[in-house]
Every structure is written in C-alpha cells, then in structure tokens.
Amino acid sequence: MSKLIRFLPLVLFIALGVVLYRGLFLNPQAMPSAMIGKKLPAFSLTPVKDANVTFTEKDLKGDIVLLNVWGTWCPSCRFEHPYLLDLAKSNRFSLYGLNYDDERELAQEWLDKLGDPYVFSAFDDTGKLTVNLGVFAAPETFVIDHNGIIRKRYAGPIDARIWQKEFEPLIATIEAEKRKGT
C-alpha cells in the first residue's frame, strides 16, 4: 500500500497535465452564453457622455443592434476601436457601447480622443447589466435582433476577418427574417 501512495503524486500530475493540455485547444471566443435566445435584460443606464439622460433596453428595439462591451483599460478594445468606427458607418445595424468597469471621465476622454462609433455608450457604474449579460472581460460584442433577442455573443476584438466569419452571416440572416416579418 505504501508503494502505491508514492505514485499518487505522479498520477495526479499526469491527470492535471492532460486537463491543461486539453485546455490549449479550446476556443475562448466560443464560450457559451446563457443569454443566447433570450431577451436583453432590463436596465436603466446613463450614457457615458451625459449622466442626466437615462435610457433602457426598450431604446434598443426595432433594429439590429450590436452591443459592444468596452473599457479604457482594455488593450484589445483599443485594437478593435478603428474597425468599430468603420462599422458604425453601416446602415444595416446600430452600434451601441457598454462601458465596463471604468470611470466616466476616462471613458469620455477615450471617445473624444479616439472617436465615438456608438449611437450612445452606456455607463454601467454598478456593473449590473454586465453581470446580467454574463460578461467576463472586454471586448465582448452581442448581436441583438429586431425583436430584442440576443442572437450571438462574441468574446474578443473584432476585425475584418472576424466580422466576415462570425457576424456577417448572422446579420444577413436577421435581415432576411426582418423582411419576412418574423
């Protein structure tokens, strides 16, 4: 029995190695979301640029919406920002922001300095909406259809390649559904 106990650390080490090795091949952008297929959670937030105005989830209905979660502390957010400025020129969807774990003044400076691609960017000072959406980092982008249903969650920065692979087919599908009245 004592000889078997000597091999226990080796067996545990091998088991841990197998688990960690398997993790190397997981796609972090493919993390499932419990919110897919559900309505956008209710919220009441102020825009980054104006703490005196309030808007709710009802303000995002009737159109295809991209909700981009971002923060000034996030290097990947800075990387994707120029592409978001290009996307904002599209009339196929509306781009909204959700400022995550940040300070309002820093977020305002960021948008003033780098450009503001958003119809408006919500300031989630309590973190309630980001928690309700299941956000774990930034950037994350949600696609919300014309009925207010979350259709996709993408974790990571968006660029032209990601847009064509991950977003364009879904946007086209939602546009077709919208034309059919579904």
Tab-separated table of C-alpha atoms in Angstrom:
chain	number	residue	atom	x	y	z
A	1	MET	CA	0.000	0.000	0.000
A	2	SER	CA	2.814	2.471	0.842
A	3	LYS	CA	4.338	1.867	-2.631
A	4	LEU	CA	1.025	2.836	-4.214
A	5	ILE	CA	0.870	6.066	-2.213
A	6	ARG	CA	4.291	7.076	-3.560
A	7	PHE	CA	2.874	7.043	-7.100
A	8	LEU	CA	-0.196	9.104	-6.228
A	9	PRO	CA	1.541	12.480	-6.859
A	10	LEU	CA	2.715	11.221	-10.255
A	11	VAL	CA	-0.799	10.099	-11.185
A	12	LEU	CA	-2.257	13.443	-10.078
A	13	PHE	CA	0.419	15.331	-12.014
A	14	ILE	CA	-0.340	13.371	-15.192
A	15	ALA	CA	-4.098	13.922	-14.777
A	16	LEU	CA	-3.574	17.652	-14.305
A	17	GLY	CA	-1.294	17.735	-17.358
A	18	VAL	CA	-3.970	16.087	-19.502
A	19	VAL	CA	-6.618	18.595	-18.375
A	20	LEU	CA	-4.343	21.585	-19.023
A	21	TYR	CA	-3.198	20.206	-22.393
A	22	ARG	CA	-6.831	19.837	-23.481
A	23	GLY	CA	-7.442	23.464	-22.495
A	24	LEU	CA	-4.858	24.621	-25.028
A	25	PHE	CA	-7.211	23.634	-27.841
A	26	LEU	CA	-10.358	25.356	-26.584
A	27	ASN	CA	-11.579	28.447	-28.404
A	28	PRO	CA	-12.080	31.322	-25.917
A	29	GLN	CA	-14.430	33.101	-28.333
A	30	ALA	CA	-16.700	30.048	-28.393
A	31	MET	CA	-17.645	30.382	-24.745
A	32	PRO	CA	-21.349	29.631	-24.426
A	33	SER	CA	-23.736	32.233	-23.132
A	34	ALA	CA	-26.890	31.527	-21.184
A	35	MET	CA	-28.350	34.671	-22.757
A	36	ILE	CA	-28.476	33.382	-26.347
A	37	GLY	CA	-32.118	33.190	-27.415
A	38	LYS	CA	-33.293	35.364	-24.524
A	39	LYS	CA	-34.393	38.972	-24.381
A	40	LEU	CA	-31.899	41.635	-23.466
A	41	PRO	CA	-32.114	42.074	-19.666
A	42	ALA	CA	-33.981	45.103	-18.376
A	43	PHE	CA	-31.757	48.043	-17.498
A	44	SER	CA	-31.794	51.753	-16.895
A	45	LEU	CA	-28.437	53.431	-17.534
A	46	THR	CA	-26.988	56.784	-18.464
A	47	PRO	CA	-24.786	57.416	-21.490
A	48	VAL	CA	-21.058	57.894	-20.897
A	49	LYS	CA	-21.299	61.448	-22.213
A	50	ASP	CA	-24.379	62.614	-20.293
A	51	ALA	CA	-25.211	61.499	-16.747
A	52	ASN	CA	-28.518	63.416	-16.883
A	53	VAL	CA	-30.150	61.244	-19.558
A	54	THR	CA	-31.470	57.740	-18.925
A	55	PHE	CA	-32.218	55.030	-21.427
A	56	THR	CA	-33.469	51.451	-21.161
A	57	GLU	CA	-33.486	48.212	-23.140
A	58	LYS	CA	-36.622	49.493	-24.924
A	59	ASP	CA	-34.461	52.098	-26.668
A	60	LEU	CA	-32.583	49.307	-28.463
A	61	LYS	CA	-35.567	47.563	-30.101
A	62	GLY	CA	-36.802	47.625	-33.683
A	63	ASP	CA	-33.409	47.400	-35.330
A	64	ILE	CA	-30.479	45.023	-35.453
A	65	VAL	CA	-28.184	46.042	-32.610
A	66	LEU	CA	-24.536	45.366	-31.918
A	67	LEU	CA	-23.809	45.934	-28.241
A	68	ASN	CA	-20.065	46.284	-27.750
A	69	VAL	CA	-18.689	45.963	-24.218
A	70	TRP	CA	-15.516	48.017	-23.824
A	71	GLY	CA	-13.231	49.701	-21.315
A	72	THR	CA	-10.437	52.256	-21.444
A	73	TRP	CA	-8.188	49.822	-19.560
A	74	CYS	CA	-8.570	47.181	-22.303
A	75	PRO	CA	-5.784	46.950	-24.931
A	76	SER	CA	-7.934	44.741	-27.184
A	77	CYS	CA	-10.661	47.390	-27.108
A	78	ARG	CA	-8.156	49.931	-28.407
A	79	PHE	CA	-7.163	47.471	-31.155
A	80	GLU	CA	-10.751	46.978	-32.353
A	81	HIS	CA	-11.809	50.631	-31.995
A	82	PRO	CA	-10.774	51.760	-35.533
A	83	TYR	CA	-12.758	48.875	-37.003
A	84	LEU	CA	-15.791	49.836	-34.907
A	85	LEU	CA	-15.537	53.347	-36.355
A	86	ASP	CA	-15.809	51.776	-39.831
A	87	LEU	CA	-18.700	49.511	-38.799
A	88	ALA	CA	-20.604	52.489	-37.409
A	89	LYS	CA	-20.946	53.840	-40.960
A	90	SER	CA	-23.214	50.927	-41.895
A	91	ASN	CA	-26.959	51.430	-42.056
A	92	ARG	CA	-27.625	47.678	-41.597
A	93	PHE	CA	-27.459	47.828	-37.787
A	94	SER	CA	-26.988	50.211	-34.893
A	95	LEU	CA	-23.837	50.064	-32.798
A	96	TYR	CA	-24.171	50.740	-29.073
A	97	GLY	CA	-21.493	50.613	-26.417
A	98	LEU	CA	-21.474	49.377	-22.860
A	99	ASN	CA	-18.619	50.823	-20.841
A	100	TYR	CA	-17.424	48.169	-18.413
A	101	ASP	CA	-15.585	48.587	-15.095
A	102	ASP	CA	-14.394	52.097	-15.846
A	103	GLU	CA	-14.506	55.728	-14.763
A	104	ARG	CA	-16.888	58.045	-16.628
A	105	GLU	CA	-14.272	60.771	-17.158
A	106	LEU	CA	-11.762	58.327	-18.665
A	107	ALA	CA	-14.441	56.869	-20.932
A	108	GLN	CA	-15.466	60.354	-22.091
A	109	GLU	CA	-11.832	61.232	-22.865
A	110	TRP	CA	-11.394	57.941	-24.776
A	111	LEU	CA	-14.416	58.629	-27.005
A	112	ASP	CA	-13.418	62.262	-27.555
A	113	LYS	CA	-9.839	61.358	-28.438
A	114	LEU	CA	-10.330	58.162	-30.494
A	115	GLY	CA	-13.752	58.896	-31.980
A	116	ASP	CA	-17.189	57.738	-30.927
A	117	PRO	CA	-18.578	54.913	-33.077
A	118	TYR	CA	-21.646	54.393	-30.881
A	119	VAL	CA	-25.181	55.716	-31.183
A	120	PHE	CA	-24.606	56.011	-27.456
A	121	SER	CA	-22.443	54.170	-24.974
A	122	ALA	CA	-23.989	53.189	-21.659
A	123	PHE	CA	-22.077	53.721	-18.454
A	124	ASP	CA	-22.655	50.659	-16.269
A	125	ASP	CA	-21.446	52.143	-12.989
A	126	THR	CA	-22.921	49.358	-10.836
A	127	GLY	CA	-21.921	46.529	-13.178
A	128	LYS	CA	-25.423	45.078	-13.032
A	129	LEU	CA	-26.016	44.857	-16.791
A	130	THR	CA	-22.592	43.378	-17.484
A	131	VAL	CA	-23.219	40.730	-14.819
A	132	ASN	CA	-26.706	40.012	-16.191
A	133	LEU	CA	-25.233	39.572	-19.667
A	134	GLY	CA	-22.553	37.220	-18.341
A	135	VAL	CA	-19.697	39.465	-19.414
A	136	PHE	CA	-16.366	38.225	-18.116
A	137	ALA	CA	-13.951	40.517	-19.963
A	138	ALA	CA	-13.763	43.114	-22.673
A	139	PRO	CA	-14.223	43.412	-25.522
A	140	GLU	CA	-17.357	41.385	-25.987
A	141	THR	CA	-19.967	42.026	-28.637
A	142	PHE	CA	-23.585	40.917	-28.599
A	143	VAL	CA	-25.872	40.762	-31.622
A	144	ILE	CA	-29.460	41.600	-30.708
A	145	ASP	CA	-32.159	41.113	-33.316
A	146	HIS	CA	-35.076	43.398	-34.173
A	147	ASN	CA	-37.215	41.615	-31.548
A	148	GLY	CA	-34.749	42.344	-28.733
A	149	ILE	CA	-33.451	38.740	-28.626
A	150	ILE	CA	-29.733	38.142	-28.095
A	151	ARG	CA	-28.560	36.038	-31.014
A	152	LYS	CA	-24.787	35.992	-30.521
A	153	ARG	CA	-22.073	36.713	-28.037
A	154	TYR	CA	-18.524	37.113	-29.254
A	155	ALA	CA	-15.633	37.484	-26.816
A	156	GLY	CA	-12.578	39.209	-28.246
A	157	PRO	CA	-11.715	42.029	-30.608
A	158	ILE	CA	-13.457	42.331	-33.976
A	159	ASP	CA	-11.550	42.939	-37.189
A	160	ALA	CA	-12.468	42.450	-40.870
A	161	ARG	CA	-11.721	38.709	-40.825
A	162	ILE	CA	-13.754	38.095	-37.662
A	163	TRP	CA	-16.585	40.247	-38.998
A	164	GLN	CA	-16.867	38.239	-42.216
A	165	LYS	CA	-16.656	34.885	-40.465
A	166	GLU	CA	-18.645	35.465	-37.268
A	167	PHE	CA	-21.020	38.384	-37.820
A	168	GLU	CA	-21.832	38.923	-41.499
A	169	PRO	CA	-23.763	35.633	-41.981
A	170	LEU	CA	-25.855	36.254	-38.859
A	171	ILE	CA	-26.611	39.858	-39.808
A	172	ALA	CA	-27.762	38.664	-43.266
A	173	THR	CA	-29.983	36.017	-41.634
A	174	ILE	CA	-31.576	38.534	-39.289
A	175	GLU	CA	-32.138	40.960	-42.185
A	176	ALA	CA	-33.943	38.198	-44.103
A	177	GLU	CA	-36.056	37.370	-41.043
A	178	LYS	CA	-36.895	41.034	-40.605
A	179	ARG	CA	-38.017	41.318	-44.248
A	180	LYS	CA	-40.281	38.282	-43.742
A	181	GLY	CA	-41.741	39.873	-40.635
A	182	THR	CA	-40.557	37.201	-38.206
